[in-house]
């Protein structure tokens, strides 16, 4: 007659179940982790670094599409003494206001009028983090006339709408407009729509005050007096 060998006695009153992976049961030795919070100053410094990195990316995006002329844009050493520097400070202080700015810069060549306008673009994109666009009156007129060709992909309204969007628009060499009735109407419409949208606009021209006022039209001249200024640049040559 066979006999069954008894199972060895266990010291535990009841056998413990086999542990399930990932689940701890009473009596298991579980490693403890101590979480040390980062100091507030360190957290703030990290947030500041991230914010600055995001700002630099945004500035680059805005400046890559502003189309400022390379000669003025790449100029780093500027003489800000005298009336040129005072005029620059005045312009930059008025950019980005809730009312919008319509400004005219007139006077002979070589006085740094375009450079002033470019510094306004640099301030708008780099400090205010808003969009800006540079164009000459001739190039703008050519873009408009291109809409009359067969197969054109844009209409006059499309061109006007495109130049309405930037927060700051600089139109250089405004005195070189052809002066045609249709072109004049479209230029005046663009200035009117930007005025109504409270956008900043700077017009640069090489012509006397009265000729410039006739060139931009009575409505724009009145609005320039209301929301901006007509600055006659008559200081020493900037070149």
PDB file of N, CA and C in Angstrom, residues 32-113:
ATOM      1  N   UNK A  32      11.204  53.738  -2.591  1.00  0.00           N
ATOM      2  CA  UNK A  32      10.557  55.045  -2.440  1.00  0.00           C
ATOM      3  C   UNK A  32      11.311  56.095  -3.250  1.00  0.00           C
ATOM      4  N   UNK A  33      10.561  57.063  -3.788  1.00  0.00           N
ATOM      5  CA  UNK A  33      11.144  58.149  -4.576  1.00  0.00           C
ATOM      6  C   UNK A  33      10.797  59.463  -3.908  1.00  0.00           C
ATOM      7  N   UNK A  34      11.799  60.295  -3.804  1.00  0.00           N
ATOM      8  CA  UNK A  34      11.592  61.598  -3.174  1.00  0.00           C
ATOM      9  C   UNK A  34      11.605  62.668  -4.259  1.00  0.00           C
ATOM     10  N   UNK A  35      10.495  63.391  -4.392  1.00  0.00           N
ATOM     11  CA  UNK A  35      10.385  64.445  -5.391  1.00  0.00           C
ATOM     12  C   UNK A  35      10.714  65.783  -4.744  1.00  0.00           C
ATOM     13  N   UNK A  36      11.752  66.394  -5.258  1.00  0.00           N
ATOM     14  CA  UNK A  36      12.167  67.691  -4.722  1.00  0.00           C
ATOM     15  C   UNK A  36      11.693  68.779  -5.672  1.00  0.00           C
ATOM     16  N   UNK A  37      10.793  69.638  -5.247  1.00  0.00           N
ATOM     17  CA  UNK A  37      10.306  70.695  -6.142  1.00  0.00           C
ATOM     18  C   UNK A  37      11.424  71.646  -6.542  1.00  0.00           C
ATOM     19  N   UNK A  38      11.363  72.117  -7.821  1.00  0.00           N
ATOM     20  CA  UNK A  38      12.375  73.063  -8.293  1.00  0.00           C
ATOM     21  C   UNK A  38      12.132  74.422  -7.645  1.00  0.00           C
ATOM     22  N   UNK A  39      13.171  75.117  -7.312  1.00  0.00           N
ATOM     23  CA  UNK A  39      12.996  76.460  -6.724  1.00  0.00           C
ATOM     24  C   UNK A  39      12.238  77.378  -7.685  1.00  0.00           C
ATOM     25  N   UNK A  40      11.459  78.297  -7.125  1.00  0.00           N
ATOM     26  CA  UNK A  40      10.663  79.215  -7.949  1.00  0.00           C
ATOM     27  C   UNK A  40      11.537  79.995  -8.919  1.00  0.00           C
ATOM     28  N   UNK A  41      12.702  80.412  -8.459  1.00  0.00           N
ATOM     29  CA  UNK A  41      13.591  81.209  -9.314  1.00  0.00           C
ATOM     30  C   UNK A  41      14.039  80.409 -10.532  1.00  0.00           C
ATOM     31  N   UNK A  42      14.280  79.106 -10.325  1.00  0.00           N
ATOM     32  CA  UNK A  42      14.701  78.250 -11.439  1.00  0.00           C
ATOM     33  C   UNK A  42      13.571  78.060 -12.428  1.00  0.00           C
ATOM     34  N   UNK A  43      12.357  77.871 -11.927  1.00  0.00           N
ATOM     35  CA  UNK A  43      11.188  77.722 -12.803  1.00  0.00           C
ATOM     36  C   UNK A  43      10.960  78.999 -13.596  1.00  0.00           C
ATOM     37  N   UNK A  44      11.033  80.119 -12.939  1.00  0.00           N
ATOM     38  CA  UNK A  44      10.833  81.405 -13.623  1.00  0.00           C
ATOM     39  C   UNK A  44      11.899  81.632 -14.681  1.00  0.00           C
ATOM     40  N   UNK A  45      13.135  81.255 -14.394  1.00  0.00           N
ATOM     41  CA  UNK A  45      14.211  81.422 -15.366  1.00  0.00           C
ATOM     42  C   UNK A  45      13.973  80.560 -16.599  1.00  0.00           C
ATOM     43  N   UNK A  46      13.493  79.334 -16.383  1.00  0.00           N
ATOM     44  CA  UNK A  46      13.209  78.443 -17.505  1.00  0.00           C
ATOM     45  C   UNK A  46      12.060  78.978 -18.353  1.00  0.00           C
ATOM     46  N   UNK A  47      11.010  79.468 -17.702  1.00  0.00           N
ATOM     47  CA  UNK A  47       9.884  80.047 -18.444  1.00  0.00           C
ATOM     48  C   UNK A  47      10.330  81.276 -19.231  1.00  0.00           C
ATOM     49  N   UNK A  48      11.209  82.053 -18.639  1.00  0.00           N
ATOM     50  CA  UNK A  48      11.713  83.242 -19.313  1.00  0.00           C
ATOM     51  C   UNK A  48      12.526  82.862 -20.544  1.00  0.00           C
ATOM     52  N   UNK A  49      13.354  81.806 -20.425  1.00  0.00           N
ATOM     53  CA  UNK A  49      14.141  81.354 -21.572  1.00  0.00           C
ATOM     54  C   UNK A  49      13.236  80.864 -22.697  1.00  0.00           C
ATOM     55  N   UNK A  50      12.188  80.126 -22.331  1.00  0.00           N
ATOM     56  CA  UNK A  50      11.272  79.624 -23.352  1.00  0.00           C
ATOM     57  C   UNK A  50      10.527  80.774 -24.037  1.00  0.00           C
ATOM     58  N   UNK A  51      10.109  81.721 -23.247  1.00  0.00           N
ATOM     59  CA  UNK A  51       9.385  82.865 -23.810  1.00  0.00           C
ATOM     60  C   UNK A  51      10.278  83.670 -24.747  1.00  0.00           C
ATOM     61  N   UNK A  52      11.536  83.840 -24.371  1.00  0.00           N
ATOM     62  CA  UNK A  52      12.469  84.578 -25.210  1.00  0.00           C
ATOM     63  C   UNK A  52      12.741  83.829 -26.507  1.00  0.00           C
ATOM     64  N   UNK A  53      12.850  82.504 -26.423  1.00  0.00           N
ATOM     65  CA  UNK A  53      13.062  81.700 -27.627  1.00  0.00           C
ATOM     66  C   UNK A  53      11.868  81.821 -28.566  1.00  0.00           C
ATOM     67  N   UNK A  54      10.658  81.786 -28.017  1.00  0.00           N
ATOM     68  CA  UNK A  54       9.446  81.938 -28.831  1.00  0.00           C
ATOM     69  C   UNK A  54       9.402  83.337 -29.454  1.00  0.00           C
ATOM     70  N   UNK A  55       9.833  84.335 -28.685  1.00  0.00           N
ATOM     71  CA  UNK A  55       9.843  85.707 -29.208  1.00  0.00           C
ATOM     72  C   UNK A  55      10.808  85.840 -30.383  1.00  0.00           C
ATOM     73  N   UNK A  56      11.992  85.233 -30.272  1.00  0.00           N
ATOM     74  CA  UNK A  56      12.967  85.312 -31.351  1.00  0.00           C
ATOM     75  C   UNK A  56      12.441  84.649 -32.623  1.00  0.00           C
ATOM     76  N   UNK A  57      11.743  83.533 -32.454  1.00  0.00           N
ATOM     77  CA  UNK A  57      11.155  82.856 -33.615  1.00  0.00           C
ATOM     78  C   UNK A  57      10.122  83.753 -34.280  1.00  0.00           C
ATOM     79  N   UNK A  58       9.278  84.379 -33.466  1.00  0.00           N
ATOM     80  CA  UNK A  58       8.241  85.254 -34.013  1.00  0.00           C
ATOM     81  C   UNK A  58       8.849  86.465 -34.721  1.00  0.00           C
ATOM     82  N   UNK A  59       9.870  87.064 -34.126  1.00  0.00           N
ATOM     83  CA  UNK A  59      10.532  88.219 -34.747  1.00  0.00           C
ATOM     84  C   UNK A  59      11.099  87.828 -36.105  1.00  0.00           C
ATOM     85  N   UNK A  60      11.755  86.683 -36.179  1.00  0.00           N
ATOM     86  CA  UNK A  60      12.331  86.243 -37.451  1.00  0.00           C
ATOM     87  C   UNK A  60      11.248  86.043 -38.501  1.00  0.00           C
ATOM     88  N   UNK A  61      10.123  85.442 -38.103  1.00  0.00           N
ATOM     89  CA  UNK A  61       9.021  85.240 -39.047  1.00  0.00           C
ATOM     90  C   UNK A  61       8.532  86.569 -39.598  1.00  0.00           C
ATOM     91  N   UNK A  62       8.376  87.564 -38.729  1.00  0.00           N
ATOM     92  CA  UNK A  62       7.876  88.869 -39.155  1.00  0.00           C
ATOM     93  C   UNK A  62       8.881  89.599 -40.041  1.00  0.00           C
ATOM     94  N   UNK A  63      10.152  89.513 -39.680  1.00  0.00           N
ATOM     95  CA  UNK A  63      11.163  90.260 -40.420  1.00  0.00           C
ATOM     96  C   UNK A  63      11.522  89.598 -41.741  1.00  0.00           C
ATOM     97  N   UNK A  64      11.300  88.293 -41.852  1.00  0.00           N
ATOM     98  CA  UNK A  64      11.584  87.600 -43.110  1.00  0.00           C
ATOM     99  C   UNK A  64      10.652  88.032 -44.234  1.00  0.00           C
ATOM    100  N   UNK A  65       9.484  88.570 -43.900  1.00  0.00           N
ATOM    101  CA  UNK A  65       8.501  88.911 -44.934  1.00  0.00           C
ATOM    102  C   UNK A  65       8.257  90.419 -45.044  1.00  0.00           C
ATOM    103  N   UNK A  66       9.020  91.232 -44.319  1.00  0.00           N
ATOM    104  CA  UNK A  66       8.747  92.680 -44.338  1.00  0.00           C
ATOM    105  C   UNK A  66       9.282  93.359 -45.597  1.00  0.00           C
ATOM    106  N   UNK A  67      10.250  92.730 -46.277  1.00  0.00           N
ATOM    107  CA  UNK A  67      10.787  93.230 -47.545  1.00  0.00           C
ATOM    108  C   UNK A  67      11.455  94.600 -47.427  1.00  0.00           C
ATOM    109  N   UNK A  68      12.027  94.892 -46.294  1.00  0.00           N
ATOM    110  CA  UNK A  68      12.762  96.144 -46.148  1.00  0.00           C
ATOM    111  C   UNK A  68      13.998  96.104 -47.038  1.00  0.00           C
ATOM    112  N   UNK A  69      14.395  97.240 -47.630  1.00  0.00           N
ATOM    113  CA  UNK A  69      15.573  97.248 -48.506  1.00  0.00           C
ATOM    114  C   UNK A  69      16.827  96.862 -47.731  1.00  0.00           C
ATOM    115  N   UNK A  70      17.631  95.992 -48.326  1.00  0.00           N
ATOM    116  CA  UNK A  70      18.781  95.422 -47.619  1.00  0.00           C
ATOM    117  C   UNK A  70      19.806  96.479 -47.215  1.00  0.00           C
ATOM    118  N   UNK A  71      19.999  97.492 -48.031  1.00  0.00           N
ATOM    119  CA  UNK A  71      21.006  98.504 -47.701  1.00  0.00           C
ATOM    120  C   UNK A  71      20.700  99.170 -46.365  1.00  0.00           C
ATOM    121  N   UNK A  72      19.457  99.595 -46.180  1.00  0.00           N
ATOM    122  CA  UNK A  72      19.085 100.242 -44.922  1.00  0.00           C
ATOM    123  C   UNK A  72      18.923  99.224 -43.795  1.00  0.00           C
ATOM    124  N   UNK A  73      18.396  98.031 -44.113  1.00  0.00           N
ATOM    125  CA  UNK A  73      18.143  97.029 -43.081  1.00  0.00           C
ATOM    126  C   UNK A  73      19.440  96.534 -42.450  1.00  0.00           C
ATOM    127  N   UNK A  74      20.486  96.365 -43.251  1.00  0.00           N
ATOM    128  CA  UNK A  74      21.743  95.806 -42.756  1.00  0.00           C
ATOM    129  C   UNK A  74      22.626  96.853 -42.080  1.00  0.00           C
ATOM    130  N   UNK A  75      22.245  98.101 -42.140  1.00  0.00           N
ATOM    131  CA  UNK A  75      23.049  99.156 -41.522  1.00  0.00           C
ATOM    132  C   UNK A  75      22.878  99.110 -40.010  1.00  0.00           C
ATOM    133  N   UNK A  76      23.966  98.886 -39.287  1.00  0.00           N
ATOM    134  CA  UNK A  76      23.920  98.739 -37.830  1.00  0.00           C
ATOM    135  C   UNK A  76      24.397  99.990 -37.104  1.00  0.00           C
ATOM    136  N   UNK A  77      25.400 100.655 -37.655  1.00  0.00           N
ATOM    137  CA  UNK A  77      25.950 101.845 -37.003  1.00  0.00           C
ATOM    138  C   UNK A  77      25.208 103.076 -37.501  1.00  0.00           C
ATOM    139  N   UNK A  78      24.367 103.627 -36.656  1.00  0.00           N
ATOM    140  CA  UNK A  78      23.573 104.797 -37.029  1.00  0.00           C
ATOM    141  C   UNK A  78      23.918 105.970 -36.115  1.00  0.00           C
ATOM    142  N   UNK A  79      24.048 107.129 -36.716  1.00  0.00           N
ATOM    143  CA  UNK A  79      24.294 108.344 -35.941  1.00  0.00           C
ATOM    144  C   UNK A  79      22.943 108.901 -35.502  1.00  0.00           C
ATOM    145  N   UNK A  80      22.609 108.692 -34.232  1.00  0.00           N
ATOM    146  CA  UNK A  80      21.310 109.112 -33.721  1.00  0.00           C
ATOM    147  C   UNK A  80      21.374 110.474 -33.026  1.00  0.00           C
ATOM    148  N   UNK A  81      22.459 111.165 -33.208  1.00  0.00           N
ATOM    149  CA  UNK A  81      22.558 112.507 -32.635  1.00  0.00           C
ATOM    150  C   UNK A  81      21.837 113.498 -33.555  1.00  0.00           C
ATOM    151  N   UNK A  82      21.493 114.630 -33.014  1.00  0.00           N
ATOM    152  CA  UNK A  82      20.866 115.663 -33.823  1.00  0.00           C
ATOM    153  C   UNK A  82      19.406 115.393 -34.135  1.00  0.00           C
ATOM    154  N   UNK A  83      18.890 116.063 -35.140  1.00  0.00           N
ATOM    155  CA  UNK A  83      17.462 116.025 -35.439  1.00  0.00           C
ATOM    156  C   UNK A  83      17.024 114.696 -36.020  1.00  0.00           C
ATOM    157  N   UNK A  84      17.923 113.990 -36.728  1.00  0.00           N
ATOM    158  CA  UNK A  84      17.545 112.673 -37.246  1.00  0.00           C
ATOM    159  C   UNK A  84      17.179 111.746 -36.095  1.00  0.00           C
ATOM    160  N   UNK A  85      18.028 111.694 -35.074  1.00  0.00           N
ATOM    161  CA  UNK A  85      17.753 110.837 -33.929  1.00  0.00           C
ATOM    162  C   UNK A  85      16.511 111.261 -33.161  1.00  0.00           C
ATOM    163  N   UNK A  86      16.298 112.571 -33.033  1.00  0.00           N
ATOM    164  CA  UNK A  86      15.102 113.062 -32.349  1.00  0.00           C
ATOM    165  C   UNK A  86      13.842 112.666 -33.124  1.00  0.00           C
ATOM    166  N   UNK A  87      13.917 112.757 -34.442  1.00  0.00           N
ATOM    167  CA  UNK A  87      12.769 112.367 -35.269  1.00  0.00           C
ATOM    168  C   UNK A  87      12.496 110.877 -35.146  1.00  0.00           C
ATOM    169  N   UNK A  88      13.549 110.064 -35.121  1.00  0.00           N
ATOM    170  CA  UNK A  88      13.369 108.623 -34.958  1.00  0.00           C
ATOM    171  C   UNK A  88      12.659 108.312 -33.643  1.00  0.00           C
ATOM    172  N   UNK A  89      13.082 108.928 -32.555  1.00  0.00           N
ATOM    173  CA  UNK A  89      12.444 108.688 -31.252  1.00  0.00           C
ATOM    174  C   UNK A  89      10.967 109.041 -31.290  1.00  0.00           C
ATOM    175  N   UNK A  90      10.654 110.161 -31.929  1.00  0.00           N
ATOM    176  CA  UNK A  90       9.256 110.587 -32.012  1.00  0.00           C
ATOM    177  C   UNK A  90       8.418 109.585 -32.790  1.00  0.00           C
ATOM    178  N   UNK A  91       8.960 109.087 -33.906  1.00  0.00           N
ATOM    179  CA  UNK A  91       8.216 108.128 -34.733  1.00  0.00           C
ATOM    180  C   UNK A  91       7.996 106.823 -33.979  1.00  0.00           C
ATOM    181  N   UNK A  92       9.051 106.288 -33.373  1.00  0.00           N
ATOM    182  CA  UNK A  92       8.936 105.008 -32.676  1.00  0.00           C
ATOM    183  C   UNK A  92       7.955 105.095 -31.510  1.00  0.00           C
ATOM    184  N   UNK A  93       7.921 106.244 -30.836  1.00  0.00           N
ATOM    185  CA  UNK A  93       7.021 106.405 -29.694  1.00  0.00           C
ATOM    186  C   UNK A  93       5.555 106.395 -30.119  1.00  0.00           C
ATOM    187  N   UNK A  94       5.286 106.743 -31.369  1.00  0.00           N
ATOM    188  CA  UNK A  94       3.905 106.838 -31.823  1.00  0.00           C
ATOM    189  C   UNK A  94       3.421 105.597 -32.568  1.00  0.00           C
ATOM    190  N   UNK A  95       4.310 104.684 -32.821  1.00  0.00           N
ATOM    191  CA  UNK A  95       3.906 103.451 -33.514  1.00  0.00           C
ATOM    192  C   UNK A  95       3.088 102.562 -32.585  1.00  0.00           C
ATOM    193  N   UNK A  96       2.119 101.865 -33.153  1.00  0.00           N
ATOM    194  CA  UNK A  96       1.348 100.897 -32.385  1.00  0.00           C
ATOM    195  C   UNK A  96       0.264 101.485 -31.511  1.00  0.00           C
ATOM    196  N   UNK A  97      -0.080 102.756 -31.701  1.00  0.00           N
ATOM    197  CA  UNK A  97      -1.142 103.350 -30.896  1.00  0.00           C
ATOM    198  C   UNK A  97      -2.500 102.821 -31.340  1.00  0.00           C
ATOM    199  N   UNK A  98      -3.492 102.986 -30.491  1.00  0.00           N
ATOM    200  CA  UNK A  98      -4.838 102.488 -30.799  1.00  0.00           C
ATOM    201  C   UNK A  98      -5.485 103.256 -31.945  1.00  0.00           C
ATOM    202  N   UNK A  99      -5.039 104.485 -32.167  1.00  0.00           N
ATOM    203  CA  UNK A  99      -5.655 105.310 -33.203  1.00  0.00           C
ATOM    204  C   UNK A  99      -5.037 105.101 -34.574  1.00  0.00           C
ATOM    205  N   UNK A 100      -3.859 104.476 -34.629  1.00  0.00           N
ATOM    206  CA  UNK A 100      -3.177 104.348 -35.907  1.00  0.00           C
ATOM    207  C   UNK A 100      -2.408 105.611 -36.231  1.00  0.00           C
ATOM    208  N   UNK A 101      -1.459 105.519 -37.135  1.00  0.00           N
ATOM    209  CA  UNK A 101      -0.575 106.635 -37.471  1.00  0.00           C
ATOM    210  C   UNK A 101      -0.480 106.775 -38.982  1.00  0.00           C
ATOM    211  N   UNK A 102      -0.709 107.975 -39.474  1.00  0.00           N
ATOM    212  CA  UNK A 102      -0.465 108.289 -40.883  1.00  0.00           C
ATOM    213  C   UNK A 102       0.582 109.385 -40.914  1.00  0.00           C
ATOM    214  N   UNK A 103       1.780 109.023 -41.390  1.00  0.00           N
ATOM    215  CA  UNK A 103       2.937 109.912 -41.295  1.00  0.00           C
ATOM    216  C   UNK A 103       3.546 110.130 -42.668  1.00  0.00           C
ATOM    217  N   UNK A 104       3.956 111.353 -42.917  1.00  0.00           N
ATOM    218  CA  UNK A 104       4.658 111.671 -44.157  1.00  0.00           C
ATOM    219  C   UNK A 104       6.072 112.142 -43.867  1.00  0.00           C
ATOM    220  N   UNK A 105       7.027 111.628 -44.612  1.00  0.00           N
ATOM    221  CA  UNK A 105       8.429 112.061 -44.516  1.00  0.00           C
ATOM    222  C   UNK A 105       8.822 112.623 -45.870  1.00  0.00           C
ATOM    223  N   UNK A 106       9.067 113.932 -45.931  1.00  0.00           N
ATOM    224  CA  UNK A 106       9.373 114.567 -47.199  1.00  0.00           C
ATOM    225  C   UNK A 106      10.674 115.353 -47.079  1.00  0.00           C
ATOM    226  N   UNK A 107      11.280 115.633 -48.214  1.00  0.00           N
ATOM    227  CA  UNK A 107      12.511 116.404 -48.224  1.00  0.00           C
ATOM    228  C   UNK A 107      13.464 115.894 -49.296  1.00  0.00           C
ATOM    229  N   UNK A 108      14.601 116.574 -49.479  1.00  0.00           N
ATOM    230  CA  UNK A 108      15.579 116.172 -50.505  1.00  0.00           C
ATOM    231  C   UNK A 108      16.143 114.782 -50.244  1.00  0.00           C
ATOM    232  N   UNK A 109      16.822 114.246 -51.235  1.00  0.00           N
ATOM    233  CA  UNK A 109      17.461 112.946 -51.092  1.00  0.00           C
ATOM    234  C   UNK A 109      18.655 113.020 -50.156  1.00  0.00           C
ATOM    235  N   UNK A 110      18.987 111.873 -49.580  1.00  0.00           N
ATOM    236  CA  UNK A 110      20.200 111.773 -48.788  1.00  0.00           C
ATOM    237  C   UNK A 110      20.072 112.188 -47.336  1.00  0.00           C
ATOM    238  N   UNK A 111      18.841 112.387 -46.848  1.00  0.00           N
ATOM    239  CA  UNK A 111      18.658 112.845 -45.467  1.00  0.00           C
ATOM    240  C   UNK A 111      18.264 111.703 -44.521  1.00  0.00           C
ATOM    241  N   UNK A 112      18.187 110.494 -45.023  1.00  0.00           N
ATOM    242  CA  UNK A 112      17.870 109.353 -44.157  1.00  0.00           C
ATOM    243  C   UNK A 112      16.387 109.118 -43.965  1.00  0.00           C
ATOM    244  N   UNK A 113      15.555 109.552 -44.921  1.00  0.00           N
ATOM    245  CA  UNK A 113      14.107 109.345 -44.786  1.00  0.00           C
ATOM    246  C   UNK A 113      13.761 107.860 -44.842  1.00  0.00           C
TER     247      UNK A 113
END
